[in-house]
PDB file of C-alpha atoms in Angstrom:
ATOM      1  CA  GLY A   1     100.984  92.715 105.567  1.00  0.00           C
ATOM      2  CA  GLN A   2      98.185  92.537 107.605  1.00  0.00           C
ATOM      3  CA  GLN A   3      95.102  94.505 106.202  1.00  0.00           C
ATOM      4  CA  VAL A   4      92.207  95.504 108.274  1.00  0.00           C
ATOM      5  CA  MET A   5      89.030  96.573 106.317  1.00  0.00           C
ATOM      6  CA  GLN A   6      85.674  98.054 107.723  1.00  0.00           C
ATOM      7  CA  ILE A   7      82.337  98.452 105.915  1.00  0.00           C
ATOM      8  CA  PRO A   8      80.556 100.560 105.526  1.00  0.00           C
ATOM      9  CA  GLN A   9      82.964 103.431 104.792  1.00  0.00           C
ATOM     10  CA  TYR A  10      80.112 105.619 105.419  1.00  0.00           C
ATOM     11  CA  GLN A  11      76.679 105.710 107.281  1.00  0.00           C
ATOM     12  CA  HIS A  12      73.993 108.172 107.545  1.00  0.00           C
ATOM     13  CA  VAL A  13      71.166 107.067 110.027  1.00  0.00           C
ATOM     14  CA  GLN A  14      67.907 108.598 111.406  1.00  0.00           C
ATOM     15  CA  GLU A  15      68.395 109.699 115.054  1.00  0.00           C
ATOM     16  CA  GLY A  16      66.874 106.418 116.957  1.00  0.00           C
ATOM     17  CA  GLU A  17      67.847 103.840 114.085  1.00  0.00           C
ATOM     18  CA  ASP A  18      70.417 101.067 114.563  1.00  0.00           C
ATOM     19  CA  PHE A  19      73.794 101.027 113.353  1.00  0.00           C
ATOM     20  CA  THR A  20      76.457  98.288 112.723  1.00  0.00           C
ATOM     21  CA  THR A  21      80.018  98.626 111.631  1.00  0.00           C
ATOM     22  CA  TYR A  22      81.961  95.633 110.461  1.00  0.00           C
ATOM     23  CA  CYS A  23      85.504  94.600 110.722  1.00  0.00           C
ATOM     24  CA  ASN A  24      87.567  91.867 108.727  1.00  0.00           C
ATOM     25  CA  SER A  25      91.232  91.115 108.980  1.00  0.00           C
ATOM     26  CA  SER A  26      93.276  89.390 106.457  1.00  0.00           C
ATOM     27  CA  THR A  27      94.891  87.278 109.281  1.00  0.00           C
ATOM     28  CA  THR A  28      94.070  85.699 112.550  1.00  0.00           C
ATOM     29  CA  LEU A  29      93.803  88.249 115.422  1.00  0.00           C
ATOM     30  CA  SER A  30      95.078  87.937 118.952  1.00  0.00           C
ATOM     31  CA  ASN A  31      92.673  90.720 120.049  1.00  0.00           C
ATOM     32  CA  ILE A  32      90.960  93.680 118.571  1.00  0.00           C
ATOM     33  CA  GLN A  33      90.353  97.051 119.890  1.00  0.00           C
ATOM     34  CA  TRP A  34      87.768  99.460 119.088  1.00  0.00           C
ATOM     35  CA  TYR A  35      88.132 103.339 118.708  1.00  0.00           C
ATOM     36  CA  LYS A  36      85.798 106.260 118.400  1.00  0.00           C
ATOM     37  CA  GLN A  37      87.182 109.600 116.910  1.00  0.00           C
ATOM     38  CA  ARG A  38      84.650 112.742 117.079  1.00  0.00           C
ATOM     39  CA  PRO A  39      84.994 115.120 114.180  1.00  0.00           C
ATOM     40  CA  GLY A  40      87.931 117.523 114.794  1.00  0.00           C
ATOM     41  CA  GLY A  41      89.300 114.873 117.964  1.00  0.00           C
ATOM     42  CA  HIS A  42      91.675 112.255 118.399  1.00  0.00           C
ATOM     43  CA  PRO A  43      90.870 108.567 118.564  1.00  0.00           C
ATOM     44  CA  VAL A  44      89.492 107.288 121.999  1.00  0.00           C
ATOM     45  CA  PHE A  45      89.633 103.772 123.298  1.00  0.00           C
ATOM     46  CA  LEU A  46      86.085 102.083 123.797  1.00  0.00           C
ATOM     47  CA  ILE A  47      86.929  98.436 124.095  1.00  0.00           C
ATOM     48  CA  GLN A  48      88.787  95.525 123.648  1.00  0.00           C
ATOM     49  CA  LEU A  49      88.094  91.914 122.810  1.00  0.00           C
ATOM     50  CA  VAL A  50      90.291  88.790 123.322  1.00  0.00           C
ATOM     51  CA  LYS A  51      88.520  85.583 123.395  1.00  0.00           C
ATOM     52  CA  SER A  52      86.912  83.843 120.317  1.00  0.00           C
ATOM     53  CA  GLY A  53      83.044  84.675 120.364  1.00  0.00           C
ATOM     54  CA  GLU A  54      83.395  87.259 122.954  1.00  0.00           C
ATOM     55  CA  VAL A  55      80.667  89.733 123.111  1.00  0.00           C
ATOM     56  CA  LYS A  56      80.586  92.822 125.245  1.00  0.00           C
ATOM     57  CA  LYS A  57      78.277  95.557 125.908  1.00  0.00           C
ATOM     58  CA  GLN A  58      78.629  99.298 127.110  1.00  0.00           C
ATOM     59  CA  LYS A  59      75.070 100.747 127.207  1.00  0.00           C
ATOM     60  CA  ARG A  60      73.813 100.990 123.848  1.00  0.00           C
ATOM     61  CA  LEU A  61      76.796  99.613 122.097  1.00  0.00           C
ATOM     62  CA  THR A  62      77.411  96.018 121.684  1.00  0.00           C
ATOM     63  CA  PHE A  63      80.948  94.492 120.595  1.00  0.00           C
ATOM     64  CA  GLN A  64      81.696  91.184 118.901  1.00  0.00           C
ATOM     65  CA  PHE A  65      84.696  89.229 118.005  1.00  0.00           C
ATOM     66  CA  GLY A  66      84.104  86.373 115.702  1.00  0.00           C
ATOM     67  CA  GLU A  67      84.611  82.805 116.516  1.00  0.00           C
ATOM     68  CA  ALA A  68      87.736  82.655 114.005  1.00  0.00           C
ATOM     69  CA  LYS A  69      89.133  85.842 115.461  1.00  0.00           C
ATOM     70  CA  LYS A  70      89.319  87.387 112.008  1.00  0.00           C
ATOM     71  CA  ASN A  71      86.359  89.442 112.244  1.00  0.00           C
ATOM     72  CA  SER A  72      84.631  91.829 114.753  1.00  0.00           C
ATOM     73  CA  SER A  73      81.493  94.098 115.070  1.00  0.00           C
ATOM     74  CA  LEU A  74      80.258  97.177 116.608  1.00  0.00           C
ATOM     75  CA  HIS A  75      76.285  97.590 116.868  1.00  0.00           C
ATOM     76  CA  ILE A  76      74.828 100.783 118.174  1.00  0.00           C
ATOM     77  CA  THR A  77      71.116 100.653 119.146  1.00  0.00           C
ATOM     78  CA  ALA A  78      68.999 103.547 118.861  1.00  0.00           C
ATOM     79  CA  THR A  79      71.714 106.185 117.787  1.00  0.00           C
ATOM     80  CA  GLN A  80      72.009 109.399 119.245  1.00  0.00           C
ATOM     81  CA  THR A  81      73.680 112.375 117.912  1.00  0.00           C
ATOM     82  CA  THR A  82      76.549 111.999 120.416  1.00  0.00           C
ATOM     83  CA  ASP A  83      77.166 108.795 118.396  1.00  0.00           C
ATOM     84  CA  VAL A  84      78.383 110.862 115.615  1.00  0.00           C
ATOM     85  CA  GLY A  85      82.190 110.116 114.462  1.00  0.00           C
ATOM     86  CA  THR A  86      84.428 107.532 112.868  1.00  0.00           C
ATOM     87  CA  TYR A  87      84.495 104.008 114.239  1.00  0.00           C
ATOM     88  CA  PHE A  88      88.104 102.354 114.080  1.00  0.00           C
ATOM     89  CA  CYS A  89      88.676  98.585 115.133  1.00  0.00           C
ATOM     90  CA  ALA A  90      92.374  97.757 115.630  1.00  0.00           C
ATOM     91  CA  GLY A  91      93.931  94.222 115.345  1.00  0.00           C
ATOM     92  CA  ARG A  92      96.979  92.752 117.018  1.00  0.00           C
ATOM     93  CA  ASN A  93      98.967  90.212 115.164  1.00  0.00           C
ATOM     94  CA  GLY A  94     102.321  89.784 116.383  1.00  0.00           C
ATOM     95  CA  GLY A  95     104.532  89.575 119.305  1.00  0.00           C
ATOM     96  CA  TYR A  96     104.683  93.162 120.399  1.00  0.00           C
ATOM     97  CA  GLN A  97     102.215  96.199 120.836  1.00  0.00           C
ATOM     98  CA  LYS A  98     101.677  97.423 117.417  1.00  0.00           C
ATOM     99  CA  VAL A  99      98.289  97.280 116.362  1.00  0.00           C
ATOM    100  CA  THR A 100      96.886  97.561 112.897  1.00  0.00           C
ATOM    101  CA  PHE A 101      93.858  99.991 112.488  1.00  0.00           C
ATOM    102  CA  GLY A 102      91.046  99.242 110.390  1.00  0.00           C
ATOM    103  CA  THR A 103      90.048 101.881 107.532  1.00  0.00           C
ATOM    104  CA  GLY A 104      87.146 103.437 109.605  1.00  0.00           C
ATOM    105  CA  THR A 105      83.250 103.809 109.465  1.00  0.00           C
ATOM    106  CA  LYS A 106      82.293 107.614 109.444  1.00  0.00           C
ATOM    107  CA  LEU A 107      78.789 107.720 111.316  1.00  0.00           C
ATOM    108  CA  GLN A 108      76.640 110.568 110.500  1.00  0.00           C
ATOM    109  CA  VAL A 109      72.999 111.161 112.507  1.00  0.00           C
ATOM    110  CA  ILE A 110      70.456 112.983 111.398  1.00  0.00           C
ATOM    111  CA  PRO A 111      68.285 114.532 114.065  1.00  0.00           C
TER     112      PRO A 111
ATOM    113  CA  GLY B   1     101.454 114.949 132.659  1.00  0.00           C
ATOM    114  CA  ALA B   2      97.769 113.997 132.440  1.00  0.00           C
ATOM    115  CA  GLY B   3      97.726 112.863 128.908  1.00  0.00           C
ATOM    116  CA  VAL B   4      99.686 112.630 125.772  1.00  0.00           C
ATOM    117  CA  SER B   5     100.727 115.986 124.624  1.00  0.00           C
ATOM    118  CA  GLN B   6     102.267 117.255 120.949  1.00  0.00           C
ATOM    119  CA  SER B   7     103.616 120.235 119.779  1.00  0.00           C
ATOM    120  CA  PRO B   8     103.494 122.395 117.954  1.00  0.00           C
ATOM    121  CA  SER B   9      99.225 121.899 117.380  1.00  0.00           C
ATOM    122  CA  ASN B  10      99.575 123.602 113.904  1.00  0.00           C
ATOM    123  CA  LYS B  11     102.669 124.037 111.645  1.00  0.00           C
ATOM    124  CA  VAL B  12     102.627 125.818 108.381  1.00  0.00           C
ATOM    125  CA  THR B  13     105.773 125.310 106.428  1.00  0.00           C
ATOM    126  CA  GLU B  14     107.299 125.945 103.070  1.00  0.00           C
ATOM    127  CA  LYS B  15     107.630 123.356 100.557  1.00  0.00           C
ATOM    128  CA  GLY B  16     111.449 121.823 100.964  1.00  0.00           C
ATOM    129  CA  LYS B  17     111.927 123.079 104.466  1.00  0.00           C
ATOM    130  CA  ASP B  18     112.467 120.493 107.347  1.00  0.00           C
ATOM    131  CA  VAL B  19     110.080 120.053 110.366  1.00  0.00           C
ATOM    132  CA  GLU B  20     110.069 118.600 113.674  1.00  0.00           C
ATOM    133  CA  LEU B  21     107.201 117.533 115.493  1.00  0.00           C
ATOM    134  CA  ARG B  22     107.289 116.750 119.215  1.00  0.00           C
ATOM    135  CA  CYS B  23     105.545 114.068 121.127  1.00  0.00           C
ATOM    136  CA  ASP B  24     105.524 114.053 125.222  1.00  0.00           C
ATOM    137  CA  PRO B  25     103.689 110.356 126.180  1.00  0.00           C
ATOM    138  CA  ILE B  26     102.199 109.579 129.294  1.00  0.00           C
ATOM    139  CA  SER B  27     104.604 109.022 132.019  1.00  0.00           C
ATOM    140  CA  GLY B  28     105.347 105.176 132.296  1.00  0.00           C
ATOM    141  CA  HIS B  29     104.263 104.480 129.050  1.00  0.00           C
ATOM    142  CA  THR B  30     107.154 102.449 127.307  1.00  0.00           C
ATOM    143  CA  ALA B  31     105.425 102.134 123.880  1.00  0.00           C
ATOM    144  CA  LEU B  32     105.078 105.172 121.769  1.00  0.00           C
ATOM    145  CA  TYR B  33     103.240 105.341 118.240  1.00  0.00           C
ATOM    146  CA  TRP B  34     103.191 107.969 115.517  1.00  0.00           C
ATOM    147  CA  TYR B  35     100.398 107.829 112.861  1.00  0.00           C
ATOM    148  CA  ARG B  36      99.307 110.170 109.818  1.00  0.00           C
ATOM    149  CA  GLN B  37      96.026 110.992 109.251  1.00  0.00           C
ATOM    150  CA  SER B  38      94.868 112.991 106.010  1.00  0.00           C
ATOM    151  CA  LEU B  39      91.695 114.922 105.914  1.00  0.00           C
ATOM    152  CA  GLY B  40      88.850 112.285 106.521  1.00  0.00           C
ATOM    153  CA  GLN B  41      90.980 109.489 105.931  1.00  0.00           C
ATOM    154  CA  GLY B  42      92.092 106.658 108.419  1.00  0.00           C
ATOM    155  CA  LEU B  43      95.075 106.203 110.306  1.00  0.00           C
ATOM    156  CA  GLU B  44      98.324 105.420 108.812  1.00  0.00           C
ATOM    157  CA  PHE B  45     101.075 103.919 110.977  1.00  0.00           C
ATOM    158  CA  LEU B  46     104.387 105.387 110.758  1.00  0.00           C
ATOM    159  CA  ILE B  47     106.748 104.104 113.500  1.00  0.00           C
ATOM    160  CA  TYR B  48     106.412 102.324 116.853  1.00  0.00           C
ATOM    161  CA  PHE B  49     108.997 102.628 119.790  1.00  0.00           C
ATOM    162  CA  GLN B  50     109.427 100.163 122.395  1.00  0.00           C
ATOM    163  CA  GLY B  51     111.351 102.123 124.886  1.00  0.00           C
ATOM    164  CA  ASN B  52     114.075 104.090 122.887  1.00  0.00           C
ATOM    165  CA  SER B  53     114.326 101.411 120.293  1.00  0.00           C
ATOM    166  CA  ALA B  54     111.982 101.147 117.471  1.00  0.00           C
ATOM    167  CA  PRO B  55     111.197  97.473 116.232  1.00  0.00           C
ATOM    168  CA  ASP B  56     108.853  98.646 113.522  1.00  0.00           C
ATOM    169  CA  LYS B  57     109.834 101.290 110.959  1.00  0.00           C
ATOM    170  CA  SER B  58     107.612  99.827 108.345  1.00  0.00           C
ATOM    171  CA  GLY B  59     105.206 102.693 108.010  1.00  0.00           C
ATOM    172  CA  LEU B  60     107.667 105.577 107.238  1.00  0.00           C
ATOM    173  CA  PRO B  61     106.646 106.713 103.741  1.00  0.00           C
ATOM    174  CA  SER B  62     110.035 107.773 102.442  1.00  0.00           C
ATOM    175  CA  ASP B  63     113.774 108.204 103.859  1.00  0.00           C
ATOM    176  CA  ARG B  64     113.023 112.053 104.453  1.00  0.00           C
ATOM    177  CA  PHE B  65     110.928 110.702 107.533  1.00  0.00           C
ATOM    178  CA  SER B  66     112.875 109.819 110.623  1.00  0.00           C
ATOM    179  CA  ALA B  67     111.963 109.448 114.428  1.00  0.00           C
ATOM    180  CA  GLU B  68     113.787 109.173 117.454  1.00  0.00           C
ATOM    181  CA  ARG B  69     112.920 108.569 121.026  1.00  0.00           C
ATOM    182  CA  THR B  70     115.396 109.585 124.157  1.00  0.00           C
ATOM    183  CA  GLY B  71     115.088 108.656 127.721  1.00  0.00           C
ATOM    184  CA  GLY B  72     112.069 106.301 127.012  1.00  0.00           C
ATOM    185  CA  SER B  73     110.101 109.145 126.870  1.00  0.00           C
ATOM    186  CA  VAL B  74     109.636 112.182 124.625  1.00  0.00           C
ATOM    187  CA  SER B  75     109.685 111.676 120.820  1.00  0.00           C
ATOM    188  CA  THR B  76     110.434 113.704 117.757  1.00  0.00           C
ATOM    189  CA  LEU B  77     109.495 113.032 114.066  1.00  0.00           C
ATOM    190  CA  THR B  78     111.300 114.716 111.701  1.00  0.00           C
ATOM    191  CA  ILE B  79     110.265 115.359 107.984  1.00  0.00           C
ATOM    192  CA  GLN B  80     113.149 116.846 106.003  1.00  0.00           C
ATOM    193  CA  ARG B  81     112.513 118.640 102.637  1.00  0.00           C
ATOM    194  CA  THR B  82     108.751 118.534 102.942  1.00  0.00           C
ATOM    195  CA  GLN B  83     106.250 118.082 100.075  1.00  0.00           C
ATOM    196  CA  GLN B  84     102.751 118.848  99.656  1.00  0.00           C
ATOM    197  CA  GLU B  85     101.881 115.811  99.857  1.00  0.00           C
ATOM    198  CA  ASP B  86     103.035 115.463 103.590  1.00  0.00           C
ATOM    199  CA  SER B  87      99.979 117.846 104.704  1.00  0.00           C
ATOM    200  CA  ALA B  88      98.184 116.010 107.395  1.00  0.00           C
ATOM    201  CA  VAL B  89      97.433 115.244 110.999  1.00  0.00           C
ATOM    202  CA  TYR B  90     100.381 113.657 112.517  1.00  0.00           C
ATOM    203  CA  LEU B  91      99.029 111.841 115.837  1.00  0.00           C
ATOM    204  CA  CYS B  92     101.077 110.451 118.364  1.00  0.00           C
ATOM    205  CA  ALA B  93      99.949 107.658 120.819  1.00  0.00           C
ATOM    206  CA  SER B  94     101.645 105.819 123.917  1.00  0.00           C
ATOM    207  CA  SER B  95     100.384 102.746 125.644  1.00  0.00           C
ATOM    208  CA  LEU B  96     101.816 100.640 128.542  1.00  0.00           C
ATOM    209  CA  ALA B  97     103.668  97.324 127.219  1.00  0.00           C
ATOM    210  CA  LEU B  98     104.606  94.752 129.419  1.00  0.00           C
ATOM    211  CA  ILE B  99     106.984  92.686 127.414  1.00  0.00           C
ATOM    212  CA  GLY B 100     106.084  88.767 127.761  1.00  0.00           C
ATOM    213  CA  THR B 101     102.687  88.870 128.849  1.00  0.00           C
ATOM    214  CA  GLY B 102     100.799  88.757 125.454  1.00  0.00           C
ATOM    215  CA  SER B 103      98.609  91.478 126.781  1.00  0.00           C
ATOM    216  CA  THR B 104      97.691  94.464 124.332  1.00  0.00           C
ATOM    217  CA  TYR B 105      97.012  97.837 126.153  1.00  0.00           C
ATOM    218  CA  GLU B 106      95.059 100.424 124.865  1.00  0.00           C
ATOM    219  CA  GLN B 107      96.371 103.576 123.206  1.00  0.00           C
ATOM    220  CA  TYR B 108      96.069 106.972 124.501  1.00  0.00           C
ATOM    221  CA  PHE B 109      96.096 109.568 121.640  1.00  0.00           C
ATOM    222  CA  GLY B 110      97.681 112.995 121.692  1.00  0.00           C
ATOM    223  CA  PRO B 111      95.415 115.790 120.027  1.00  0.00           C
ATOM    224  CA  GLY B 112      97.684 116.003 117.295  1.00  0.00           C
ATOM    225  CA  THR B 113      99.836 118.432 114.709  1.00  0.00           C
ATOM    226  CA  ARG B 114      98.147 119.677 111.884  1.00  0.00           C
ATOM    227  CA  LEU B 115     100.974 120.225 109.165  1.00  0.00           C
ATOM    228  CA  THR B 116     100.216 122.136 106.126  1.00  0.00           C
ATOM    229  CA  VAL B 117     102.925 122.512 103.453  1.00  0.00           C
ATOM    230  CA  THR B 118     102.643 125.462 101.259  1.00  0.00           C
TER     231      THR B 118
END
């Protein structure tokens, strides 16, 4: 079945440093979504990428979808303590709505 | 309602007992999902509903787990003869799902039910 892996599993950064998480799928994806889960909270949708090579920005967050539509990345510039949480990618590969969630990257920001 | 709601928020049960978890999706969302999340772990897919039918039950860990959805709205996840390894947070999510458009819609998650099996 489809597998979606994320690296790294954990990342500790000093506040102000940049952070990147990578998402890799075993199969070609029709689209990819990113979610953020704050400690003790539930996942919240951030963005969706659909086109090959697509890049989208949300303030300090930059999302990329690979040319082959099998990988994606999330880059945060100048991290802040509010960025703390676990970031999940979720890819769709099929004729219906189900997406497969990645393994997640837990970000800790040290003030 | 304004968002996805789940009940109970916490459930402590003894090993061997049955439990029923409830999810109220956002009105109008035809797609509904159940996930399980163990402490500090990722999201484990359990089951997906499109309307009242479940085209994908592949994630249910054993035949002790079942789920149903009625009226295209409320869903219940039932775990029979609970085991300690069932302890986790059970998350429900809903989304729009316009069949045939090829579009994928964002999932809105509920706050989860924390299940503890003693």
